[in-house]
XYZ file of N, CA and C in Angstrom:
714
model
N 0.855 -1.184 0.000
C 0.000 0.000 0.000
C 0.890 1.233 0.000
N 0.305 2.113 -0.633
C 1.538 3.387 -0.962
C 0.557 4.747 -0.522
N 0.992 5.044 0.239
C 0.356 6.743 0.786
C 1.220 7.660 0.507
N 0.808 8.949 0.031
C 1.545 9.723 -0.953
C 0.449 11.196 -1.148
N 0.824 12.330 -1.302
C 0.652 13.540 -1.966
C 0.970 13.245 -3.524
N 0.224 13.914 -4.035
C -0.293 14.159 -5.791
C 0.648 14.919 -5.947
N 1.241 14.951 -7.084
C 1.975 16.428 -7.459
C 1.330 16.681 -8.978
N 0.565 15.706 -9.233
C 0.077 16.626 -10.401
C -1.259 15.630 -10.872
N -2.287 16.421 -11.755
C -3.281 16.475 -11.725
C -3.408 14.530 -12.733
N -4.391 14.217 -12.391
C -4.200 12.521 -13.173
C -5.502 12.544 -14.424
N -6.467 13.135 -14.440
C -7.144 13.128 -14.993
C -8.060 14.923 -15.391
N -9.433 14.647 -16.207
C -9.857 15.944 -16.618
C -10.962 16.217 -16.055
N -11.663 17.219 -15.684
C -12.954 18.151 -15.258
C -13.249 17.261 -13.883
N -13.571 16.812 -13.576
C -14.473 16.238 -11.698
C -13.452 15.689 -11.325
N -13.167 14.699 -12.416
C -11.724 13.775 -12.325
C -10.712 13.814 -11.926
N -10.283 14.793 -12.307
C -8.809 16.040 -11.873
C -8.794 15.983 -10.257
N -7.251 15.047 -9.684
C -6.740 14.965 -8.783
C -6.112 16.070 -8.146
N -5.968 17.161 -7.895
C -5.434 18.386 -7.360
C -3.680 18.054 -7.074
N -2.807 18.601 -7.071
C -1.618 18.658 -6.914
C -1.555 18.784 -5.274
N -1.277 18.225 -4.074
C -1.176 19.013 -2.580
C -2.461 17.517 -2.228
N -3.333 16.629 -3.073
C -3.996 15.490 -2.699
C -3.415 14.514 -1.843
N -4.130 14.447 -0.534
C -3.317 12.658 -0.272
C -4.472 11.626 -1.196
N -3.206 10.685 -1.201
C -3.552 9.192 -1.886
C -3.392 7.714 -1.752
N -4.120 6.980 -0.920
C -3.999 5.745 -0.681
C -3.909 4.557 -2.191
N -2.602 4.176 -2.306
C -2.662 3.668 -3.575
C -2.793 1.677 -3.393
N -2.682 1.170 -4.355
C -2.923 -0.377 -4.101
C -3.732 -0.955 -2.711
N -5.039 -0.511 -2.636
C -5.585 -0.718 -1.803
C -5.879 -1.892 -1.409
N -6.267 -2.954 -2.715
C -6.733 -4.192 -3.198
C -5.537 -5.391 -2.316
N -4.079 -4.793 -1.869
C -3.229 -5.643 -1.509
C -3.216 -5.547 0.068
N -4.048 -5.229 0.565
C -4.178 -5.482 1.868
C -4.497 -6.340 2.526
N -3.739 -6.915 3.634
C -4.844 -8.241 4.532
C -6.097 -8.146 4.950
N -6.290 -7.039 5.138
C -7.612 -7.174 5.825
C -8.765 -7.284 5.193
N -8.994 -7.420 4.250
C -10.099 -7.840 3.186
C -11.103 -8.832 3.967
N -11.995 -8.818 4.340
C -13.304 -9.711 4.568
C -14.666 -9.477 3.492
N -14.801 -10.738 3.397
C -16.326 -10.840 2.918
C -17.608 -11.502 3.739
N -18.820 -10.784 3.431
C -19.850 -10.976 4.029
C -21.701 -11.349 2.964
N -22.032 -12.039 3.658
C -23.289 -11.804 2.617
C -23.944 -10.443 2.720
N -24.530 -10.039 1.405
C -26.010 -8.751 2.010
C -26.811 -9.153 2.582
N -27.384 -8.847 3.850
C -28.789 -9.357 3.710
C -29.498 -7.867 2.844
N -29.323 -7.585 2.451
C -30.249 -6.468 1.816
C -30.352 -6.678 0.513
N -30.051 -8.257 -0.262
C -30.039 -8.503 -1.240
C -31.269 -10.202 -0.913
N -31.578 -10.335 -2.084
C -32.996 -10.874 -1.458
C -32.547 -12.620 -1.472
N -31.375 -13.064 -1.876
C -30.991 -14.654 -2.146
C -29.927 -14.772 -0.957
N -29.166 -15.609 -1.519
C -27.936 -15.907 -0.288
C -26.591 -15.981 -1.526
N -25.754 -15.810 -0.975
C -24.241 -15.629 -1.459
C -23.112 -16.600 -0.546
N -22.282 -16.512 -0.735
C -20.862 -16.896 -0.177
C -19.463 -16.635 -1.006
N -18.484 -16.363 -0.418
C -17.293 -16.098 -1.330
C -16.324 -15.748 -0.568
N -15.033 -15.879 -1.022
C -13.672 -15.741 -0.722
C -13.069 -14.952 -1.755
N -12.113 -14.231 -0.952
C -10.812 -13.614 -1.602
C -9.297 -13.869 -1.200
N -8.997 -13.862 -2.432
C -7.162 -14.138 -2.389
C -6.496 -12.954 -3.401
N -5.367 -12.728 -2.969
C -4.273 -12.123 -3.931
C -3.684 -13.353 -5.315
N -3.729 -12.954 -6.304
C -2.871 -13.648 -7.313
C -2.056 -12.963 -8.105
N -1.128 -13.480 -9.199
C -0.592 -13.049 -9.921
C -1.036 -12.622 -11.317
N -1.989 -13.710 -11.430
C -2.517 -13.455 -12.806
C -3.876 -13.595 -12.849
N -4.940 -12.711 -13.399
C -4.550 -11.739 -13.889
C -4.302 -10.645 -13.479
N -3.247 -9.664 -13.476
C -3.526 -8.576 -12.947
C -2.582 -7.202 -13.615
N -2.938 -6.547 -13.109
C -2.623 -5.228 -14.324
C -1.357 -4.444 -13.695
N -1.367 -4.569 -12.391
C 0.437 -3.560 -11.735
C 1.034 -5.145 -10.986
N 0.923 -6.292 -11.158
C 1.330 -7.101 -11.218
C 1.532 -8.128 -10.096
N 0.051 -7.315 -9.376
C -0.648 -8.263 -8.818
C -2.079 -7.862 -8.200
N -2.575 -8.893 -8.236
C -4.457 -8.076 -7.801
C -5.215 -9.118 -7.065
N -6.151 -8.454 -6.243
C -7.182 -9.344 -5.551
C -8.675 -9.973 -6.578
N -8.362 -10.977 -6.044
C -9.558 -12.148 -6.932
C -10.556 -12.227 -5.784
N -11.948 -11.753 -6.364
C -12.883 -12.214 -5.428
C -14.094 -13.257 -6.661
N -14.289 -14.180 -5.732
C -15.117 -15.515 -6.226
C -16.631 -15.296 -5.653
N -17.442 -15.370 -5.897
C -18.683 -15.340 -5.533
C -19.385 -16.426 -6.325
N -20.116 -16.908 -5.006
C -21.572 -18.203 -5.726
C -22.609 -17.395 -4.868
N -23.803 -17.772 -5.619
C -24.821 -16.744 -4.874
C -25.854 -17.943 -5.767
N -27.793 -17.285 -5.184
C -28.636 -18.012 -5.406
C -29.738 -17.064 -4.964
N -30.509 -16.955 -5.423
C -31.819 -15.840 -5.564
C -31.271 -14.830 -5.686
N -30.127 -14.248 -6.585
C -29.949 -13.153 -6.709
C -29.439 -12.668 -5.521
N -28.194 -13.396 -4.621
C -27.538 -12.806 -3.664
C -26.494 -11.803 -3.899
N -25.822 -11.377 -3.084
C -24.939 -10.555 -3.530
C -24.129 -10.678 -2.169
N -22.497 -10.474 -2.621
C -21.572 -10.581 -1.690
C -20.776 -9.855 -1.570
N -20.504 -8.990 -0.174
C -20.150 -7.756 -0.247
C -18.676 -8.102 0.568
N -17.677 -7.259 -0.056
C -16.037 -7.928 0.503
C -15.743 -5.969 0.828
N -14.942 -5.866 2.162
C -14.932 -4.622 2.770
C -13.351 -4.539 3.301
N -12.646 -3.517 3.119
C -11.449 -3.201 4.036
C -11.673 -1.541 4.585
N -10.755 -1.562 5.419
C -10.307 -0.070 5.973
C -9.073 -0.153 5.444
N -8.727 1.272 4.994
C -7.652 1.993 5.030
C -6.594 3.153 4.819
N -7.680 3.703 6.413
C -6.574 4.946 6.618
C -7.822 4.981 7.792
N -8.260 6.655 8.208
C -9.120 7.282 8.670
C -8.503 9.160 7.852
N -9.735 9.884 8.094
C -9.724 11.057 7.369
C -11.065 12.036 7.842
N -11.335 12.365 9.042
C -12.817 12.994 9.250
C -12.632 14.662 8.190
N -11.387 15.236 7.665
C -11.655 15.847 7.240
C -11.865 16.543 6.064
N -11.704 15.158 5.135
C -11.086 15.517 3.437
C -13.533 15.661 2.766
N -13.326 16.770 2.042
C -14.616 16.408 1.309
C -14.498 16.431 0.213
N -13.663 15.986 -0.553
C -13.542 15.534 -1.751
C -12.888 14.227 -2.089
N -13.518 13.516 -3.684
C -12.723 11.892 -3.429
C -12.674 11.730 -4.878
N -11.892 10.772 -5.653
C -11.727 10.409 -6.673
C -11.471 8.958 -6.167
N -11.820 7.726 -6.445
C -11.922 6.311 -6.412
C -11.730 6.184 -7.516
N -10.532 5.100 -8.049
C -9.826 4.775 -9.495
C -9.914 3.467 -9.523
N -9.555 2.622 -9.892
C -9.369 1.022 -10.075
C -9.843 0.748 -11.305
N -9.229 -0.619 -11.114
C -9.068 -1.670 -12.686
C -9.927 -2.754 -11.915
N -10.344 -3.073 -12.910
C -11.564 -3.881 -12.752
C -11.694 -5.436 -13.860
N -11.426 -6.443 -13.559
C -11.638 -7.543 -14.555
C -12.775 -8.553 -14.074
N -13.244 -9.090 -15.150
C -14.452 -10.291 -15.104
C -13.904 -11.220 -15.966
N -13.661 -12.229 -14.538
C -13.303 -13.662 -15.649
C -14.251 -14.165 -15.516
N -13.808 -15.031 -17.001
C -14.926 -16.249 -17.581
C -15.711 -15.693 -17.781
N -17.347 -15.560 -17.253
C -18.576 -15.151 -17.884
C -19.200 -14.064 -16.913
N -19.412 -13.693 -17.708
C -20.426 -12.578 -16.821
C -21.824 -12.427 -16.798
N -22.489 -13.748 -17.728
C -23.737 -14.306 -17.645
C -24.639 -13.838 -16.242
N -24.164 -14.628 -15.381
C -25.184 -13.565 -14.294
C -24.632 -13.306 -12.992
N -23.672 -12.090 -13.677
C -23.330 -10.932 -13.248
C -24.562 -9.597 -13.241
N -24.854 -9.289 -11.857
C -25.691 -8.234 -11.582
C -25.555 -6.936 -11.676
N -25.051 -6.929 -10.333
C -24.112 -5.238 -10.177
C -22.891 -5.603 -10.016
N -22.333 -4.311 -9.932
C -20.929 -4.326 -9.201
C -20.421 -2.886 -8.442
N -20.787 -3.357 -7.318
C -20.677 -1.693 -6.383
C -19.349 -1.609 -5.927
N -19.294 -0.413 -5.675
C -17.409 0.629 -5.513
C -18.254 1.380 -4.961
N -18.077 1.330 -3.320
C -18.568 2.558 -2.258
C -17.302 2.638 -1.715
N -17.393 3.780 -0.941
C -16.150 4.199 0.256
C -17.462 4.880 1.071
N -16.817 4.582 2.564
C -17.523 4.929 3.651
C -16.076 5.589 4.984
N -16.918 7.192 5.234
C -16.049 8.288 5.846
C -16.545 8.797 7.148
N -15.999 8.600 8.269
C -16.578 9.139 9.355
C -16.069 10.026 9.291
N -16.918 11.279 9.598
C -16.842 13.283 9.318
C -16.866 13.698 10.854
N -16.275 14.625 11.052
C -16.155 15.424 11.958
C -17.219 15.113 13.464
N -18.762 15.500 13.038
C -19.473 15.082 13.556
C -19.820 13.889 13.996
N -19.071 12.531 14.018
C -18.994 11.728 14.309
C -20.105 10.375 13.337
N -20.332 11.413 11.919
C -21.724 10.649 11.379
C -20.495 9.982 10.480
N -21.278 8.713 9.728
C -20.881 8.046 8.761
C -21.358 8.081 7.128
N -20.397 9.215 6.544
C -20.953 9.378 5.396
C -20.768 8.305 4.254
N -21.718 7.412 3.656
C -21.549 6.428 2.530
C -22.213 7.262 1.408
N -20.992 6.675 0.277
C -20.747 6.827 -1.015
C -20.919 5.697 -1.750
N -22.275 5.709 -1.950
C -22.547 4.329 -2.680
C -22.763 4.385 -4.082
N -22.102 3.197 -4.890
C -21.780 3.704 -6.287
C -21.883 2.139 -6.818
N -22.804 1.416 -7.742
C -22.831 0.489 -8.942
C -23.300 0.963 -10.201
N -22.753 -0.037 -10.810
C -22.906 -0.514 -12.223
C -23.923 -1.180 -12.197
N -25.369 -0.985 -12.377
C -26.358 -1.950 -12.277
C -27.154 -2.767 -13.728
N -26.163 -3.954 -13.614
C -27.085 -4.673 -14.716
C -28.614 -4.883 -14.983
N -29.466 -4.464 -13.957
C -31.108 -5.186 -13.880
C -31.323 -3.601 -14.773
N -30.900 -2.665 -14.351
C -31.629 -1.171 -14.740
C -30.568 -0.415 -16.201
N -29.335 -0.926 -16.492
C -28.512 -0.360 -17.473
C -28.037 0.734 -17.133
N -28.164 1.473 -15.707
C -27.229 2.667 -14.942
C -26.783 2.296 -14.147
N -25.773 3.500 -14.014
C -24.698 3.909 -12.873
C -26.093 4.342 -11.672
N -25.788 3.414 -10.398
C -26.590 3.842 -9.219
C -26.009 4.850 -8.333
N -26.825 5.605 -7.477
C -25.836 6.383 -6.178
C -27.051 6.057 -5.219
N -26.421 6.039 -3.981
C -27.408 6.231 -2.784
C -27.543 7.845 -2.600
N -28.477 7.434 -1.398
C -29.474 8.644 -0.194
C -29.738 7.968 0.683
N -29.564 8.690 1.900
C -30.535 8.479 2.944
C -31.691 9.056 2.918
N -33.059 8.536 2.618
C -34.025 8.813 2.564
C -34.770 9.339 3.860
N -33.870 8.926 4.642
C -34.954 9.482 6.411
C -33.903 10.417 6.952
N -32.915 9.937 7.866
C -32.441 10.935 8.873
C -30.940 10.235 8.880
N -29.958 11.011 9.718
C -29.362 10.113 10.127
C -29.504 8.875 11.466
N -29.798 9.771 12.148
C -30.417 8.511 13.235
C -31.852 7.677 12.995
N -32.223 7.907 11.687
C -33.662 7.075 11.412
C -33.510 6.607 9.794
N -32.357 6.006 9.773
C -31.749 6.364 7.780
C -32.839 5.317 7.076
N -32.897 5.530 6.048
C -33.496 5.046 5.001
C -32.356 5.278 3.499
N -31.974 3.790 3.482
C -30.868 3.462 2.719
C -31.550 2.995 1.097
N -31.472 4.163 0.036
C -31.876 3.841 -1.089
C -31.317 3.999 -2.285
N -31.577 3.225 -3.167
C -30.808 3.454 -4.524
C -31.435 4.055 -5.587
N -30.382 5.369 -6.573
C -31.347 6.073 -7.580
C -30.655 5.992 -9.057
N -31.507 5.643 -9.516
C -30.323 5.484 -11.161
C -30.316 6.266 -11.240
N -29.253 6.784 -11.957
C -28.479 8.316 -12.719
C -28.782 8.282 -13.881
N -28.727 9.298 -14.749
C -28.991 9.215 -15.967
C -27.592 8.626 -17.064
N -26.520 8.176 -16.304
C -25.377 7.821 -16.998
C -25.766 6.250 -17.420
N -25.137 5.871 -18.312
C -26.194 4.186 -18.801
C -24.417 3.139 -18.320
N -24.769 2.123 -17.497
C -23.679 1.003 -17.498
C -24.393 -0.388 -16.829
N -23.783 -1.145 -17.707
C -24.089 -2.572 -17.425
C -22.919 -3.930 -17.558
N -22.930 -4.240 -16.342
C -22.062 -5.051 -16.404
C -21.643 -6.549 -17.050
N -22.475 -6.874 -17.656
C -22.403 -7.544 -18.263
C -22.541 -7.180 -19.936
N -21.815 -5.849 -19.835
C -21.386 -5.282 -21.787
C -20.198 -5.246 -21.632
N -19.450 -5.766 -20.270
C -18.094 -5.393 -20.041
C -17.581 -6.231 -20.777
N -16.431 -6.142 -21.548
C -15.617 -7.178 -21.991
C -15.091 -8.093 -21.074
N -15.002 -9.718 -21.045
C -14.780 -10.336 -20.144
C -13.174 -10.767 -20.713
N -12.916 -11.055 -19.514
C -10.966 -11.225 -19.177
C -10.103 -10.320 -20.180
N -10.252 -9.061 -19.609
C -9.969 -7.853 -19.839
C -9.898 -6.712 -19.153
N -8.913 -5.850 -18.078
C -9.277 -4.535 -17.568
C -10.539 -3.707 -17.945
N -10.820 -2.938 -17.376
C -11.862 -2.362 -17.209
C -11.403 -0.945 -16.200
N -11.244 0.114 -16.343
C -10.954 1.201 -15.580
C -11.889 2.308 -15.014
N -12.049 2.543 -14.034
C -13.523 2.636 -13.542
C -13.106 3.702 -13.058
N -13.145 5.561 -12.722
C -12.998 6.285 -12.136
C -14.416 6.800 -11.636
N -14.444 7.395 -10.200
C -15.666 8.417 -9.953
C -15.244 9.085 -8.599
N -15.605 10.261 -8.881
C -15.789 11.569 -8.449
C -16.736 12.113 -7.600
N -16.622 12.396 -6.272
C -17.824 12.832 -5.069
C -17.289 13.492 -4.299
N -17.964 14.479 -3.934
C -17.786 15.401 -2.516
C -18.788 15.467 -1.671
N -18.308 16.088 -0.792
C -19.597 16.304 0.735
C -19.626 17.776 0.996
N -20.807 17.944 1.779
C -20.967 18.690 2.654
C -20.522 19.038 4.463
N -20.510 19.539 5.003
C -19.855 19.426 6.256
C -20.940 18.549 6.849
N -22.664 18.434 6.730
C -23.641 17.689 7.227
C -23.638 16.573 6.522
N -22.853 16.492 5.558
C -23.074 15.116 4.992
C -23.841 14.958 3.571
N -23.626 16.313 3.293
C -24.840 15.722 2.002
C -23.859 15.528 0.453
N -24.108 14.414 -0.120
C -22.851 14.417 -0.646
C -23.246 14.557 -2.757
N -22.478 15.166 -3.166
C -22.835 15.038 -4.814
C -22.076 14.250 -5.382
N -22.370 13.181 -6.536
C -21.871 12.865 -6.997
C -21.671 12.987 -8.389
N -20.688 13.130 -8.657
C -19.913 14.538 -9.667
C -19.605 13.862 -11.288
N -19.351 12.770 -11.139
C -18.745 11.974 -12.853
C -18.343 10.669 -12.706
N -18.444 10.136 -13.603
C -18.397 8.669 -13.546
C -17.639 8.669 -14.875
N -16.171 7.499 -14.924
C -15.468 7.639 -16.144
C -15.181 5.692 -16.214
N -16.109 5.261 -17.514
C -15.312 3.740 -17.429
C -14.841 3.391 -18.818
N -13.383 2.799 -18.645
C -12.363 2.835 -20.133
C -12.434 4.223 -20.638
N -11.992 5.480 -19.394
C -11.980 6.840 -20.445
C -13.679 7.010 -20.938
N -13.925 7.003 -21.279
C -15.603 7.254 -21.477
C -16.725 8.025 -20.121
N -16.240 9.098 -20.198
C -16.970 10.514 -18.864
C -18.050 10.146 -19.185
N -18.906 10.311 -18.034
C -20.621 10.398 -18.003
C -21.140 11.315 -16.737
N -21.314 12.568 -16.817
C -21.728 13.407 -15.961
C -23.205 12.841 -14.948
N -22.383 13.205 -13.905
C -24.138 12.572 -12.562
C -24.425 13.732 -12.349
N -23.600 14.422 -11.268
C -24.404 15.830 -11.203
C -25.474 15.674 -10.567
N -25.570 14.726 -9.306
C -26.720 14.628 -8.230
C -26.237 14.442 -7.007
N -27.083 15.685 -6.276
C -26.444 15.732 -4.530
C -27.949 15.499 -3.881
N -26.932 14.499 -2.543
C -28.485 13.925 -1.936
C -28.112 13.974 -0.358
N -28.404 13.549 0.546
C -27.859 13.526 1.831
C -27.619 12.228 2.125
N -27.097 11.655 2.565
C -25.988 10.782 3.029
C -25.154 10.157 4.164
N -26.015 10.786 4.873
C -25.060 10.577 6.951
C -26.136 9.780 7.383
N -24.982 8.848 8.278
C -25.757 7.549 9.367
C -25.253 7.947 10.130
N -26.024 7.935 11.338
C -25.071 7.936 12.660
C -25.380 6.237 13.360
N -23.948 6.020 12.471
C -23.327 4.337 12.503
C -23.103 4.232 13.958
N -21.744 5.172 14.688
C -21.814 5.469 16.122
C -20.097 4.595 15.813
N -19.875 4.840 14.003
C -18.309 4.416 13.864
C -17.161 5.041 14.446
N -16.062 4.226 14.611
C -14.902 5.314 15.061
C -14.305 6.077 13.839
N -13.804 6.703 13.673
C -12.847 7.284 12.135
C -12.108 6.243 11.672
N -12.735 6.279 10.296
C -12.552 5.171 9.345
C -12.583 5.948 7.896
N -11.841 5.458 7.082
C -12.139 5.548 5.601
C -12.087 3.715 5.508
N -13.432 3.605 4.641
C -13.758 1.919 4.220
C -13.793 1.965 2.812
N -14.030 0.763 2.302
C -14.654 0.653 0.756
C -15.061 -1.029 1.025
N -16.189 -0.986 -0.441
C -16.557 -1.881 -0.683
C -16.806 -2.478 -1.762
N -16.449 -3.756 -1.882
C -16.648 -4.352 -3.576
C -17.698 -5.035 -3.235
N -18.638 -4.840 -3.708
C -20.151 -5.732 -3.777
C -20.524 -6.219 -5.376
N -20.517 -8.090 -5.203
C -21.154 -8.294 -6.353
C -22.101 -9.159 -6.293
N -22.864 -8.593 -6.907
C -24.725 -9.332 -6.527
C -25.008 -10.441 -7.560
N -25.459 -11.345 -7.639
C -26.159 -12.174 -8.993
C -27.533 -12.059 -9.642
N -27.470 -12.771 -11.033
C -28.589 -12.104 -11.417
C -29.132 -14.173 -11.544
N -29.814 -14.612 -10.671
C -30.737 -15.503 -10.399
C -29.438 -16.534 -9.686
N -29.039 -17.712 -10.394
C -28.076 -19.030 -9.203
C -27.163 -19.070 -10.533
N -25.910 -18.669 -9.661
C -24.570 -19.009 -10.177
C -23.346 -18.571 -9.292
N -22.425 -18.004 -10.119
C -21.158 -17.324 -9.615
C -20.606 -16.515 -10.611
N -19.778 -16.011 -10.176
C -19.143 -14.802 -10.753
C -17.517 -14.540 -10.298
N -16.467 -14.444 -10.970
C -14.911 -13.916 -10.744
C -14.968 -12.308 -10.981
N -14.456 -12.006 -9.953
C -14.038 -10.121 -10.033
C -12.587 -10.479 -9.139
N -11.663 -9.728 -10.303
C -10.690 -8.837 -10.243
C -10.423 -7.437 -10.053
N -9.460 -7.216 -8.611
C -9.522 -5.635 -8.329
C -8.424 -5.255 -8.375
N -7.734 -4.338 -8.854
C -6.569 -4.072 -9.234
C -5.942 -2.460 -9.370
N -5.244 -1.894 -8.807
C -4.336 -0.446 -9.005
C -5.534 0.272 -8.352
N -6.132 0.039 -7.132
C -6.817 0.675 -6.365
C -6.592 1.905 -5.919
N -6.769 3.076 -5.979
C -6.419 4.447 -5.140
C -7.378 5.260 -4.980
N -7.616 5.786 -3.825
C -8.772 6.726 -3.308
C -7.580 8.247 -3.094
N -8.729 8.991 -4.071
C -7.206 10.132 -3.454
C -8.195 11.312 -3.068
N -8.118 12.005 -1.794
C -8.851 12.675 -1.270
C -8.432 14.291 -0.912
N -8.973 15.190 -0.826
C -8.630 16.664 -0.243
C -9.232 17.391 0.317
């Protein structure tokens, strides 16, 4: 894992990393990786992750395996760092699907930030195969009464148009508010920008300690499994 200041900008318009950025790089090579089922997904799942050599794109990457059944989904989570005060984020990674992506659902890339106020702001972000968009959350109620929901964007992605056993480069772009309300700003996959341009509110009071998290969630679309590759991970924040 490589922590580091930006010295110069990596990409264009939302994208654009600021020079003076910290940056958590190869995130994907960490031990602490666990996976869990959703229950907020309506089947059951199971799955493991390992580091391998191949395939992978900086020359080595985490393999996550998923079997699932009614459309489960299996959500794999690390920490790493804490940050209550950065409100801006760029999330980068390489992304591969081996073998088939037949029923492949979503594939969510959240990061989750405890802020100042001690609330837990989530940044929830898929590729949703059932609907053909890029999703974002809201808290629909409060923070101490949340109502956790998903809204398609008008940007179109589906994961299963991805080319299979092949990178895939996934950038997106979000900021906050000091209460938590957070916009989410652009979505870029293989170079290909798609403006979101939707701010919603966003704070749980989880009752977390200071944490920066993320999460790879991949759901199924009826009984099978699915291979995801995660690779050249970096959250770079300011």
């Amino acid at each position: 894992v490589t922590v580091n200041v930006s010295g110069s900008a990596s990409a264009t318009g939302a994208l654009t990393v600021p020079s003076g950025a910290s940056s958590v790089s190869n995130i994907e090579v960490l031990g602490s990786w666990k996976g869990v089922h959703d229950t907020g997904t309506s089947g059951g799942s199971s799955g493991s992750t390992t580091l391998v050599t191949s395939p992978s794109h900086s020359g080595k990457s985490r393999k996550f395996s998923v079997s699932f059944s009614n459309n489960g989904g299996e959500r794999f989570y690390t920490s790493f760092g804490d940050d209550v005060n950065a409100t801006n984020f760029v999330y980068d990674a390489w992304v591969y699907v081996g073998g088939s992506n037949a029923h492949l659902a979503n594939v969510e890339m959240d990061m989750n930030q405890v802020i100042p106020n001690g609330d837990t702001v989530i940044y929830g972000f898929q590729c949703d195969g059932w609907n053909g968009t890029w999703d974002y959350t809201e808290n629909a109620g409060s923070p101490t009464k949340p109502v956790d929901k998903w809204i398609h964007s008008g940007a179109s992605c589906n994961p299963r148009s991805w080319g299979v056993n092949s990178w895939h480069h996934v950038q997106i772009a979000y900021s906050r508010t000091s209460s938590g309300v957070v916009t989410y700003k652009t979505v870029a996959l293989d170079g290909k920008e798609q403006a979101i341009n939707k701010t919603v509110p966003s704070a749980w009071a989880a009752g977390w300690a200071p944490t920066l998290l993320t999460n790879l969630q991949i759901d199924g679309d009826g009984n099978g499994s699915a291979t995801v590759y995660l690779d050249d991970l970096t959250v770079s924040r300011w």
